[in-house]
């Protein structure tokens, strides 16, 4: 065999080997390499995690970890681990997997109807890396409170219910700072002026809105209820809002899971800064997180001369309003008789 043929065959052999190796390499890189059946899964990498720990986190989702690690090393992932929330999709190849582990996917955090700061911190802590204790500590930080005009009792007014995009690995302090920014975004010059027209600051408007929120789920009625309470404030009358008494009872018992549908005379005379039957003016803080319609009701109240209202027995969920105590007494007795006939004892 001539040298030329030998060189040719050797070249063919080398090319064949390189093609086979290239095919194997391409297969290792681009073949699907997941082993979960779901369409997609999220993996969570805590702050400060190194590559050794990341491997333990993602191994359950990857079919051939050697192939993944080969690509990860080529793309310098071990030296550039990120913390956060990462989306892996079924049948991703190794390049896609490494790329996915570099792309922190934000959480859509929605909150409303929270009754107190502790519940809210628990709700948020279940969605992001910061736990409820660290959130409470950051929110109640004395320097932060003083700088932003809050205290521990009214800082709950800072949180505007909405849906927010936030990274899972956001710290408690960064979450708090984002929320104060959203608070200032919400309280525009126009809204502040509307609150001032009612004789209220933004915090006071939120406290009153929390009472309006608890008084009625009927959004179309809330401006009328807000008007009643504003009339009472102008007359220096106690608000006499049952939801504040219920809040005071729950606070005293340290049990916000209990259901209280009825308040009694002894409840109305209990000593508590949240009892608006014995204290004139607003309670020291919100009794719930008011939604936007309740806030808007306080800022845009219905103008009328009503100073009393009670639950209606003819239009459930709504209320009967009165301008005189005599008419209110008639409405209140009608409701009291009805509730007694239903056997409601608490």
XYZ file of C-alpha atoms in Angstrom:
346
model
C 0.000 0.000 0.000
C 1.372 3.369 -0.957
C 2.206 6.041 1.575
C -0.406 8.272 -0.040
C -3.142 5.687 0.576
C -1.972 5.189 4.131
C -2.110 8.940 4.773
C -5.551 9.120 3.170
C -6.928 6.241 5.261
C -5.383 7.719 8.402
C -6.964 11.059 7.644
C -10.342 9.411 7.082
C -9.962 7.513 10.339
C -9.079 10.691 12.249
C -11.972 12.555 10.674
C -14.310 9.689 11.529
C -13.107 9.657 15.129
C -13.497 13.417 15.351
C -16.994 13.200 13.861
C -17.973 10.490 16.319
C -16.478 12.447 19.193
C -18.189 15.591 17.950
C -21.490 13.754 17.712
C -21.064 12.413 21.246
C -20.087 15.857 22.492
C -23.030 17.517 20.776
C -25.304 14.813 22.145
C -24.013 15.413 25.672
C -24.532 19.146 25.306
C -27.813 19.364 23.431
C -29.768 16.252 24.466
C -32.682 16.656 26.865
C -31.322 16.207 30.386
C -34.176 16.561 32.863
C -35.857 13.807 34.847
C -39.028 15.393 36.177
C -42.450 14.742 34.678
C -43.925 18.154 35.363
C -43.958 20.711 32.573
C -41.787 22.984 34.690
C -40.370 23.231 38.198
C -38.875 26.018 40.271
C -35.696 25.527 42.268
C -34.635 27.858 45.057
C -31.023 28.737 45.804
C -30.612 30.485 49.175
C -28.373 33.526 49.588
C -24.728 32.561 50.098
C -25.050 29.107 48.528
C -21.915 27.746 46.834
C -21.672 25.371 43.883
C -21.361 22.279 46.083
C -24.694 23.124 47.700
C -26.294 24.019 44.365
C -25.444 20.543 43.057
C -27.407 19.011 45.931
C -30.359 21.276 45.154
C -30.592 20.597 41.422
C -29.410 16.971 41.181
C -32.912 15.539 41.742
C -34.066 17.282 38.553
C -31.177 16.356 36.232
C -30.820 13.000 34.469
C -27.080 12.941 33.731
C -25.269 15.243 36.100
C -21.835 14.629 34.525
C -23.096 16.059 31.245
C -24.599 19.054 33.023
C -21.408 19.640 34.986
C -19.287 19.508 31.841
C -21.284 22.369 30.318
C -21.480 24.218 33.659
C -17.696 24.165 33.943
C -17.213 25.291 30.346
C -19.532 28.244 31.032
C -17.911 29.122 34.394
C -21.126 28.560 36.318
C -19.451 27.085 39.446
C -17.579 30.371 39.951
C -20.692 32.473 39.312
C -23.493 30.837 41.304
C -26.529 33.071 41.797
C -29.094 32.889 44.562
C -32.788 33.156 43.764
C -35.691 31.341 42.146
C -34.993 29.535 38.894
C -37.312 27.958 36.348
C -36.433 24.577 34.846
C -38.561 23.249 31.997
C -39.032 19.633 31.016
C -36.554 18.353 28.380
C -34.171 21.293 28.691
C -30.670 20.557 27.388
C -27.572 21.338 29.403
C -26.950 24.741 27.850
C -30.558 25.710 28.608
C -30.209 24.379 32.159
C -27.083 26.427 32.846
C -28.725 29.464 31.293
C -31.825 28.912 33.438
C -29.700 28.766 36.595
C -28.378 32.235 35.761
C -31.831 33.786 35.324
C -33.487 34.743 38.607
C -37.261 34.643 38.081
C -39.269 37.105 40.222
C -42.195 36.043 42.374
C -45.604 37.618 41.770
C -46.488 38.570 45.309
C -50.143 39.453 45.882
C -51.561 40.463 49.225
C -54.758 41.979 50.560
C -57.237 41.525 53.403
C -54.519 40.957 56.006
C -55.767 41.695 59.520
C -52.529 42.768 61.196
C -48.812 43.177 60.596
C -47.937 39.747 62.009
C -50.292 38.004 59.575
C -48.908 40.058 56.727
C -45.297 39.202 57.607
C -46.241 35.523 57.660
C -47.930 35.840 54.270
C -44.896 37.497 52.692
C -42.429 35.199 54.476
C -44.111 32.208 52.848
C -43.329 33.635 49.388
C -39.788 35.014 49.698
C -36.543 33.960 51.342
C -36.822 36.409 54.256
C -38.853 34.868 57.089
C -41.599 36.563 59.092
C -39.345 37.358 62.058
C -36.747 39.154 59.940
C -39.522 41.029 58.134
C -41.080 42.159 61.415
C -37.687 43.295 62.688
C -36.954 45.291 59.528
C -40.403 46.902 59.415
C -40.331 47.860 63.103
C -36.773 49.198 62.992
C -36.885 52.435 64.998
C -34.642 54.348 62.590
C -36.819 53.383 59.628
C -40.033 54.270 61.487
C -38.766 57.687 62.554
C -37.424 58.519 59.103
C -40.786 57.761 57.484
C -43.181 59.176 60.056
C -44.563 55.890 61.374
C -44.679 54.126 64.710
C -45.105 50.443 65.559
C -48.888 50.749 65.793
C -49.543 52.538 62.499
C -46.748 51.251 60.223
C -49.191 48.676 58.840
C -50.685 51.620 56.936
C -47.567 51.569 54.748
C -48.610 48.504 52.768
C -50.780 49.063 49.706
C -52.565 45.854 48.586
C -51.609 44.941 45.064
C -49.636 42.395 43.039
C -45.904 43.048 43.006
C -42.991 41.434 41.180
C -40.191 40.793 43.629
C -37.189 38.493 43.628
C -37.454 35.505 45.964
C -34.044 36.242 47.504
C -34.972 39.831 48.407
C -33.855 40.619 51.946
C -36.266 41.834 54.617
C -34.747 45.319 54.464
C -34.979 45.516 50.670
C -38.586 44.319 50.774
C -39.422 46.975 53.358
C -37.687 49.641 51.251
C -39.613 48.561 48.166
C -42.884 48.831 50.069
C -42.184 52.356 51.330
C -41.417 53.345 47.752
C -44.744 51.864 46.612
C -46.458 53.726 49.470
C -45.097 57.053 48.253
C -46.014 56.151 44.667
C -49.604 55.528 45.780
C -49.905 58.683 47.865
C -49.707 61.144 45.018
C -50.163 64.866 45.545
C -53.782 64.471 44.433
C -54.541 61.748 46.994
C -52.769 63.656 49.765
C -54.854 66.736 48.907
C -58.067 64.689 49.020
C -57.137 63.286 52.428
C -56.336 66.802 53.682
C -59.735 67.987 52.461
C -61.267 65.439 54.866
C -59.007 66.601 57.684
C -56.827 63.511 57.461
C -53.224 62.568 56.850
C -52.496 59.569 54.597
C -51.985 57.376 57.681
C -55.244 58.568 59.253
C -57.072 58.023 55.971
C -55.744 54.451 55.890
C -56.836 53.811 59.483
C -60.345 55.030 58.689
C -60.351 53.033 55.440
C -59.528 49.892 57.417
C -62.716 50.416 59.448
C -64.761 51.083 56.307
C -63.259 47.950 54.747
C -64.341 45.838 57.726
C -67.801 47.383 57.912
C -68.909 46.399 54.422
C -67.886 44.119 51.575
C -70.223 46.092 49.318
C -67.911 48.398 47.437
C -70.754 50.619 46.225
C -71.776 51.324 49.835
C -68.345 52.172 51.198
C -68.382 55.899 50.219
C -71.614 56.303 52.210
C -70.139 54.548 55.271
C -67.016 56.675 54.978
C -69.278 59.733 54.941
C -70.909 58.653 58.215
C -67.588 58.299 60.003
C -66.279 61.580 58.635
C -69.446 63.294 59.846
C -68.856 61.835 63.298
C -65.232 62.950 63.344
C -66.292 66.497 62.468
C -68.853 66.451 65.286
C -66.280 65.016 67.741
C -68.555 62.014 68.249
C -67.125 58.557 68.998
C -66.996 56.471 65.822
C -68.681 53.567 67.646
C -67.452 51.095 65.046
C -68.082 47.468 65.961
C -65.090 46.221 63.899
C -62.749 48.180 66.192
C -64.275 46.462 69.235
C -63.893 43.064 67.585
C -60.260 43.895 66.843
C -59.737 44.936 70.468
C -61.253 41.652 71.685
C -59.003 39.607 69.409
C -55.972 41.649 70.422
C -56.731 41.172 74.106
C -57.125 37.415 73.649
C -54.147 37.291 71.249
C -56.356 35.175 69.006
C -57.075 36.563 65.556
C -58.454 33.268 64.278
C -61.641 33.484 66.332
C -64.874 34.504 64.612
C -66.915 37.198 66.367
C -70.232 38.069 64.762
C -71.838 39.861 67.675
C -70.655 42.349 70.278
C -72.267 42.909 73.692
C -72.474 45.788 76.139
C -69.496 44.596 78.185
C -67.455 44.530 74.971
C -68.391 48.134 74.239
C -67.018 49.406 77.546
C -63.759 47.450 77.550
C -60.606 49.499 77.938
C -58.589 49.508 74.752
C -57.169 52.258 72.537
C -58.892 50.430 69.671
C -62.370 50.648 71.234
C -64.035 53.534 69.409
C -67.054 53.364 71.712
C -65.057 54.711 74.661
C -62.441 56.743 72.753
C -63.156 59.708 70.516
C -61.287 59.812 67.221
C -59.406 57.174 65.283
C -57.717 54.124 66.809
C -53.885 54.211 66.908
C -53.460 51.995 63.845
C -55.306 50.144 61.086
C -57.496 47.235 62.160
C -56.907 45.541 58.798
C -55.294 46.162 55.444
C -57.883 48.199 53.514
C -58.209 47.559 49.817
C -58.069 50.339 47.246
C -61.866 50.758 47.100
C -61.990 51.417 50.852
C -59.166 53.953 50.558
C -60.910 55.631 47.632
C -64.160 55.706 49.639
C -62.465 57.743 52.375
C -60.846 60.063 49.852
C -64.092 60.444 47.869
C -66.865 60.047 50.462
C -70.549 60.455 49.824
C -71.788 63.783 51.182
C -74.892 63.408 53.367
C -76.143 64.083 56.893
C -76.200 60.495 58.148
C -74.454 59.860 61.460
C -75.840 56.401 62.226
C -76.084 53.073 60.430
C -76.625 49.401 61.205
C -76.854 46.159 59.251
C -79.938 45.707 57.116
C -82.157 42.645 57.475
C -83.864 43.329 54.150
C -80.749 43.733 51.997
C -78.149 41.390 53.388
C -74.626 42.774 53.222
C -75.914 46.346 53.121
C -76.843 48.799 55.885
C -79.677 51.088 56.954
C -78.653 54.726 57.514
C -80.189 57.378 59.717
C -79.730 61.052 60.474
C -81.453 60.906 63.874
C -80.952 58.677 66.886
C -84.681 57.904 66.953
C -84.647 56.462 63.442
C -81.429 54.595 64.196
C -83.023 53.021 67.273
C -85.808 51.616 65.094
C -83.292 50.214 62.594
C -81.047 48.820 65.322
C -83.910 47.035 67.122
C -85.009 45.453 63.874
C -81.534 44.060 63.357
C -81.133 43.012 67.005
C -84.414 41.100 66.928
C -83.425 39.376 63.713
C -79.971 38.345 64.913
C -81.467 36.970 68.147
C -83.936 34.923 66.126
C -81.002 33.347 64.282
C -79.478 32.063 67.513
C -76.234 33.981 67.041
C -74.630 34.212 70.479
C -71.191 35.508 69.501
